[in-house]
Amino acid sequence: MATYTITLNERTTSGKALAGYLRELGVQMKKVNPLKSRSSYARSQEDKKHGRVETFQSADEMFNSLDI
């Protein structure tokens, strides 16, 4: 048995129809929302842990870093 990942917009008529058809065929469907899998706090802590966060002493220092 193979596993396939597809994205359906069930808010549209065609998306609802396709999802219904797949369910009728016996396809196992699982809804996943990747954006809500982790809280924003958890994502920010992960960014901080992996060094994806920069800190500045002042706004001027930040703007200079961005060449603005």
The first five atom37 places (N, CA, C, CB, O) and aatype in JSON, in Angstrom:
{
  "aatype": [12, 0, 16, 18, 16, 9, 16, 10, 2, 6, 1, 16, 16, 15, 7, 11, 0, 10, 0, 7, 18, 10, 1, 6, 10, 7, 19, 5, 12, 11, 11, 19, 2, 14, 10, 11, 15, 1, 15, 15, 18, 0, 1, 15, 5, 6, 3, 11, 11, 8, 7, 1, 19, 6, 16, 13, 5, 15, 0, 3, 6, 12, 13, 2, 15, 10, 3, 9],
  "atom_mask": [
    [1, 1, 1, 1, 1],
    [1, 1, 1, 1, 1],
    [1, 1, 1, 1, 1],
    [1, 1, 1, 1, 1],
    [1, 1, 1, 1, 1],
    [1, 1, 1, 1, 1],
    [1, 1, 1, 1, 1],
    [1, 1, 1, 1, 1],
    [1, 1, 1, 1, 1],
    [1, 1, 1, 1, 1],
    [1, 1, 1, 1, 1],
    [1, 1, 1, 1, 1],
    [1, 1, 1, 1, 1],
    [1, 1, 1, 1, 1],
    [1, 1, 1, 0, 1],
    [1, 1, 1, 1, 1],
    [1, 1, 1, 1, 1],
    [1, 1, 1, 1, 1],
    [1, 1, 1, 1, 1],
    [1, 1, 1, 0, 1],
    [1, 1, 1, 1, 1],
    [1, 1, 1, 1, 1],
    [1, 1, 1, 1, 1],
    [1, 1, 1, 1, 1],
    [1, 1, 1, 1, 1],
    [1, 1, 1, 0, 1],
    [1, 1, 1, 1, 1],
    [1, 1, 1, 1, 1],
    [1, 1, 1, 1, 1],
    [1, 1, 1, 1, 1],
    [1, 1, 1, 1, 1],
    [1, 1, 1, 1, 1],
    [1, 1, 1, 1, 1],
    [1, 1, 1, 1, 1],
    [1, 1, 1, 1, 1],
    [1, 1, 1, 1, 1],
    [1, 1, 1, 1, 1],
    [1, 1, 1, 1, 1],
    [1, 1, 1, 1, 1],
    [1, 1, 1, 1, 1],
    [1, 1, 1, 1, 1],
    [1, 1, 1, 1, 1],
    [1, 1, 1, 1, 1],
    [1, 1, 1, 1, 1],
    [1, 1, 1, 1, 1],
    [1, 1, 1, 1, 1],
    [1, 1, 1, 1, 1],
    [1, 1, 1, 1, 1],
    [1, 1, 1, 1, 1],
    [1, 1, 1, 1, 1],
    [1, 1, 1, 0, 1],
    [1, 1, 1, 1, 1],
    [1, 1, 1, 1, 1],
    [1, 1, 1, 1, 1],
    [1, 1, 1, 1, 1],
    [1, 1, 1, 1, 1],
    [1, 1, 1, 1, 1],
    [1, 1, 1, 1, 1],
    [1, 1, 1, 1, 1],
    [1, 1, 1, 1, 1],
    [1, 1, 1, 1, 1],
    [1, 1, 1, 1, 1],
    [1, 1, 1, 1, 1],
    [1, 1, 1, 1, 1],
    [1, 1, 1, 1, 1],
    [1, 1, 1, 1, 1],
    [1, 1, 1, 1, 1],
    [1, 1, 1, 1, 1]
  ],
  "atom_positions": [
    [[0.85, -1.17, 0.0], [0.0, 0.0, 0.0], [0.89, 1.24, 0.0], [-0.96, 0.0, 1.22], [1.86, 1.31, 0.76]],
    [[0.59, 2.17, -0.82], [1.34, 3.42, -0.93], [0.65, 4.51, -0.13], [1.5, 3.84, -2.4], [-0.56, 4.46, 0.09]],
    [[1.42, 5.48, 0.28], [0.88, 6.63, 0.99], [1.08, 7.85, 0.11], [1.56, 6.82, 2.39], [2.19, 8.11, -0.36]],
    [[0.02, 8.61, -0.1], [0.06, 9.82, -0.9], [-0.42, 10.98, -0.04], [-0.79, 9.68, -2.19], [-1.3, 10.81, 0.8]],
    [[0.15, 12.13, -0.26], [-0.28, 13.34, 0.43], [-0.84, 14.3, -0.61], [0.88, 13.99, 1.23], [-0.14, 14.67, -1.55]],
    [[-2.09, 14.7, -0.42], [-2.7, 15.69, -1.31], [-3.31, 16.78, -0.46], [-3.78, 15.04, -2.24], [-3.62, 16.56, 0.71]],
    [[-3.49, 17.93, -1.04], [-4.11, 19.05, -0.36], [-5.43, 19.36, -1.05], [-3.18, 20.29, -0.34], [-5.48, 19.58, -2.26]],
    [[-6.5, 19.37, -0.25], [-7.83, 19.67, -0.78], [-8.39, 20.89, -0.08], [-8.79, 18.46, -0.61], [-8.21, 21.06, 1.12]],
    [[-9.05, 21.74, -0.83], [-9.76, 22.86, -0.25], [-11.22, 22.44, -0.13], [-9.59, 24.17, -1.1], [-11.98, 22.51, -1.1]],
    [[-11.61, 22.01, 1.06], [-12.97, 21.53, 1.25], [-13.99, 22.66, 1.38], [-13.03, 20.66, 2.48], [-15.17, 22.42, 1.65]],
    [[-13.55, 23.88, 1.19], [-14.48, 25.0, 1.2], [-15.12, 25.2, -0.18], [-13.76, 26.29, 1.63], [-16.13, 25.89, -0.31]],
    [[-14.51, 24.59, -1.19], [-15.05, 24.72, -2.54], [-15.93, 23.53, -2.87], [-13.91, 24.85, -3.57], [-15.82, 22.47, -2.25]],
    [[-16.79, 23.71, -3.84], [-17.7, 22.64, -4.26], [-16.92, 21.45, -4.79], [-18.68, 23.14, -5.31], [-17.2, 20.31, -4.44]],
    [[-15.94, 21.72, -5.64], [-15.17, 20.62, -6.22], [-14.32, 19.91, -5.16], [-14.27, 21.14, -7.35], [-14.14, 18.69, -5.22]],
    [[-13.81, 20.65, -4.2], [-13.03, 20.04, -3.12], [-13.89, 19.13, -2.25], [0.0, 0.0, 0.0], [-13.47, 18.04, -1.88]],
    [[-15.1, 19.6, -1.93], [-16.03, 18.77, -1.15], [-16.4, 17.51, -1.91], [-17.29, 19.56, -0.79], [-16.45, 16.42, -1.33]],
    [[-16.66, 17.66, -3.21], [-17.06, 16.52, -4.03], [-15.93, 15.49, -4.11], [-17.46, 16.98, -5.44], [-16.18, 14.29, -3.99]],
    [[-14.71, 15.95, -4.3], [-13.58, 15.04, -4.39], [-13.34, 14.33, -3.06], [-12.33, 15.8, -4.82], [-13.07, 13.13, -3.04]],
    [[-13.43, 15.06, -1.97], [-13.25, 14.45, -0.66], [-14.33, 13.4, -0.41], [-13.26, 15.52, 0.45], [-14.03, 12.32, 0.1]],
    [[-15.57, 13.71, -0.76], [-16.65, 12.74, -0.61], [-16.43, 11.51, -1.45], [0.0, 0.0, 0.0], [-16.65, 10.39, -0.98]],
    [[-15.98, 11.68, -2.68], [-15.72, 10.56, -3.58], [-14.61, 9.67, -3.03], [-15.33, 11.08, -4.99], [-14.72, 8.44, -3.05]],
    [[-13.56, 10.28, -2.53], [-12.46, 9.5, -1.97], [-12.91, 8.72, -0.74], [-11.3, 10.41, -1.62], [-12.48, 7.58, -0.55]],
    [[-13.75, 9.32, 0.1], [-14.28, 8.61, 1.26], [-15.13, 7.42, 0.85], [-15.1, 9.56, 2.15], [-15.07, 6.35, 1.46]],
    [[-15.94, 7.61, -0.21], [-16.78, 6.51, -0.71], [-15.93, 5.35, -1.22], [-17.69, 7.02, -1.84], [-16.32, 4.19, -1.1]],
    [[-14.77, 5.66, -1.78], [-13.88, 4.62, -2.27], [-13.14, 3.9, -1.14], [-12.87, 5.21, -3.23], [-12.5, 2.87, -1.36]],
    [[-13.25, 4.43, 0.07], [-12.58, 3.81, 1.21], [-11.2, 4.34, 1.48], [0.0, 0.0, 0.0], [-10.42, 3.73, 2.22]],
    [[-10.88, 5.48, 0.89], [-9.57, 6.08, 1.12], [-9.53, 6.64, 2.54], [-9.27, 7.19, 0.07], [-10.43, 7.37, 2.96]],
    [[-8.48, 6.3, 3.26], [-8.33, 6.81, 4.61], [-7.81, 8.24, 4.51], [-7.37, 5.92, 5.46], [-6.78, 8.51, 3.89]],
    [[-8.54, 9.16, 5.14], [-8.16, 10.57, 5.07], [-7.89, 11.08, 6.47], [-9.27, 11.42, 4.38], [-8.56, 10.71, 7.43]],
    [[-6.9, 11.92, 6.56], [-6.51, 12.5, 7.84], [-6.29, 13.99, 7.64], [-5.23, 11.81, 8.41], [-5.49, 14.39, 6.79]],
    [[-6.98, 14.8, 8.41], [-6.79, 16.25, 8.31], [-5.6, 16.66, 9.16], [-8.07, 17.02, 8.75], [-5.48, 16.26, 10.32]],
    [[-4.73, 17.44, 8.57], [-3.54, 17.92, 9.24], [-3.44, 19.41, 9.0], [-2.26, 17.17, 8.76], [-3.57, 19.87, 7.87]],
    [[-3.21, 20.15, 10.04], [-3.0, 21.59, 9.92], [-1.59, 21.89, 10.42], [-4.09, 22.4, 10.71], [-1.4, 22.07, 11.63]],
    [[-0.6, 21.94, 9.54], [0.78, 22.11, 9.99], [1.06, 23.41, 10.71], [1.69, 22.01, 8.82], [1.98, 23.49, 11.53]],
    [[0.28, 24.44, 10.44], [0.52, 25.72, 11.1], [0.14, 25.68, 12.56], [-0.26, 26.81, 10.4], [0.7, 26.43, 13.36]],
    [[-0.79, 24.84, 12.92], [-1.24, 24.79, 14.3], [-0.6, 23.64, 15.07], [-2.75, 24.68, 14.35], [-0.95, 23.4, 16.23]],
    [[0.32, 22.91, 14.44], [0.92, 21.78, 15.13], [1.78, 22.24, 16.31], [1.76, 20.96, 14.16], [1.9, 21.52, 17.31]],
    [[2.38, 23.4, 16.21], [3.17, 23.96, 17.3], [2.67, 25.36, 17.59], [4.68, 23.96, 16.96], [2.24, 26.07, 16.69]],
    [[2.73, 25.75, 18.83], [2.31, 27.1, 19.19], [3.35, 28.1, 18.71], [2.09, 27.22, 20.71], [4.5, 27.75, 18.44]],
    [[2.95, 29.33, 18.62], [3.89, 30.37, 18.18], [5.04, 30.52, 19.17], [3.16, 31.72, 18.0], [6.17, 30.81, 18.79]],
    [[4.74, 30.31, 20.46], [5.8, 30.37, 21.46], [6.83, 29.27, 21.22], [5.22, 30.26, 22.89], [8.03, 29.52, 21.28]],
    [[6.35, 28.05, 20.95], [7.26, 26.93, 20.7], [8.1, 27.19, 19.45], [6.47, 25.62, 20.54], [9.3, 26.89, 19.44]],
    [[7.49, 27.75, 18.4], [8.25, 28.08, 17.19], [9.3, 29.14, 17.48], [7.31, 28.55, 16.08], [10.42, 29.06, 16.97]],
    [[8.95, 30.14, 18.29], [9.9, 31.21, 18.59], [11.07, 30.67, 19.41], [9.22, 32.36, 19.34], [12.21, 31.08, 19.2]],
    [[10.8, 29.74, 20.33], [11.87, 29.15, 21.12], [12.78, 28.29, 20.25], [11.29, 28.31, 22.25], [13.99, 28.25, 20.46]],
    [[12.19, 27.61, 19.28], [12.99, 26.82, 18.35], [13.88, 27.72, 17.5], [12.08, 25.96, 17.45], [15.05, 27.41, 17.28]],
    [[13.32, 28.84, 17.02], [14.12, 29.81, 16.25], [15.29, 30.32, 17.08], [13.24, 30.99, 15.79], [16.41, 30.43, 16.59]],
    [[15.02, 30.63, 18.33], [16.05, 31.15, 19.22], [17.13, 30.09, 19.45], [15.44, 31.58, 20.57], [18.32, 30.41, 19.44]],
    [[16.72, 28.85, 19.65], [17.65, 27.75, 19.89], [18.57, 27.5, 18.7], [16.88, 26.47, 20.22], [19.75, 27.18, 18.88]],
    [[18.04, 27.65, 17.48], [18.81, 27.38, 16.28], [19.51, 28.62, 15.72], [17.91, 26.79, 15.23], [20.06, 28.58, 14.62]],
    [[19.5, 29.71, 16.46], [20.24, 30.9, 16.07], [19.62, 31.7, 14.94], [0.0, 0.0, 0.0], [20.33, 32.39, 14.21]],
    [[18.31, 31.6, 14.78], [17.63, 32.35, 13.71], [17.08, 33.68, 14.22], [16.5, 31.51, 13.11], [16.23, 34.29, 13.57]],
    [[17.56, 34.12, 15.38], [17.08, 35.36, 15.99], [18.27, 36.3, 16.17], [16.36, 35.09, 17.35], [19.33, 35.88, 16.65]],
    [[18.1, 37.54, 15.8], [19.14, 38.54, 16.01], [18.64, 39.52, 17.06], [19.51, 39.28, 14.69], [17.46, 39.85, 17.11]],
    [[19.54, 39.99, 17.89], [19.18, 41.0, 18.88], [20.0, 42.26, 18.61], [19.43, 40.48, 20.34], [21.14, 42.19, 18.15]],
    [[19.4, 43.4, 18.9], [20.03, 44.69, 18.68], [19.87, 45.54, 19.93], [19.43, 45.4, 17.44], [18.9, 45.38, 20.68]],
    [[20.81, 46.43, 20.14], [20.76, 47.33, 21.29], [19.77, 48.47, 21.06], [22.14, 47.88, 21.58], [19.21, 49.01, 22.02]],
    [[19.58, 48.85, 19.79], [18.68, 49.97, 19.5], [18.07, 49.78, 18.11], [19.44, 51.32, 19.59], [18.51, 48.94, 17.32]],
    [[17.06, 50.57, 17.84], [16.42, 50.53, 16.53], [17.4, 51.0, 15.46], [15.15, 51.4, 16.52], [17.41, 50.47, 14.34]],
    [[18.22, 51.99, 15.78], [19.21, 52.48, 14.82], [20.18, 51.37, 14.41], [19.99, 53.67, 15.41], [20.51, 51.23, 13.23]],
    [[20.62, 50.58, 15.38], [21.51, 49.47, 15.09], [20.83, 48.45, 14.16], [21.96, 48.79, 16.4], [21.46, 47.91, 13.25]],
    [[19.55, 48.2, 14.4], [18.81, 47.26, 13.56], [18.69, 47.8, 12.13], [17.4, 47.0, 14.15], [18.92, 47.07, 11.17]],
    [[18.34, 49.08, 12.01], [18.2, 49.67, 10.67], [19.53, 49.68, 9.93], [17.66, 51.1, 10.76], [19.57, 49.44, 8.72]],
    [[20.63, 49.94, 10.64], [21.96, 49.91, 10.01], [22.28, 48.52, 9.53], [23.04, 50.4, 10.98], [22.87, 48.34, 8.46]],
    [[21.91, 47.52, 10.31], [22.13, 46.13, 9.91], [21.36, 45.76, 8.64], [21.73, 45.19, 11.06], [21.82, 44.96, 7.82]],
    [[20.18, 46.36, 8.49], [19.34, 46.1, 7.33], [19.66, 47.03, 6.15], [17.88, 46.24, 7.72], [19.02, 46.94, 5.1]],
    [[20.63, 47.9, 6.32], [20.99, 48.89, 5.3], [19.83, 49.78, 4.91], [21.53, 48.19, 4.08], [19.6, 50.06, 3.73]],
    [[19.11, 50.22, 5.91], [17.97, 51.12, 5.67], [18.33, 52.51, 6.11], [16.69, 50.63, 6.4], [17.51, 53.43, 5.99]]
  ]
}
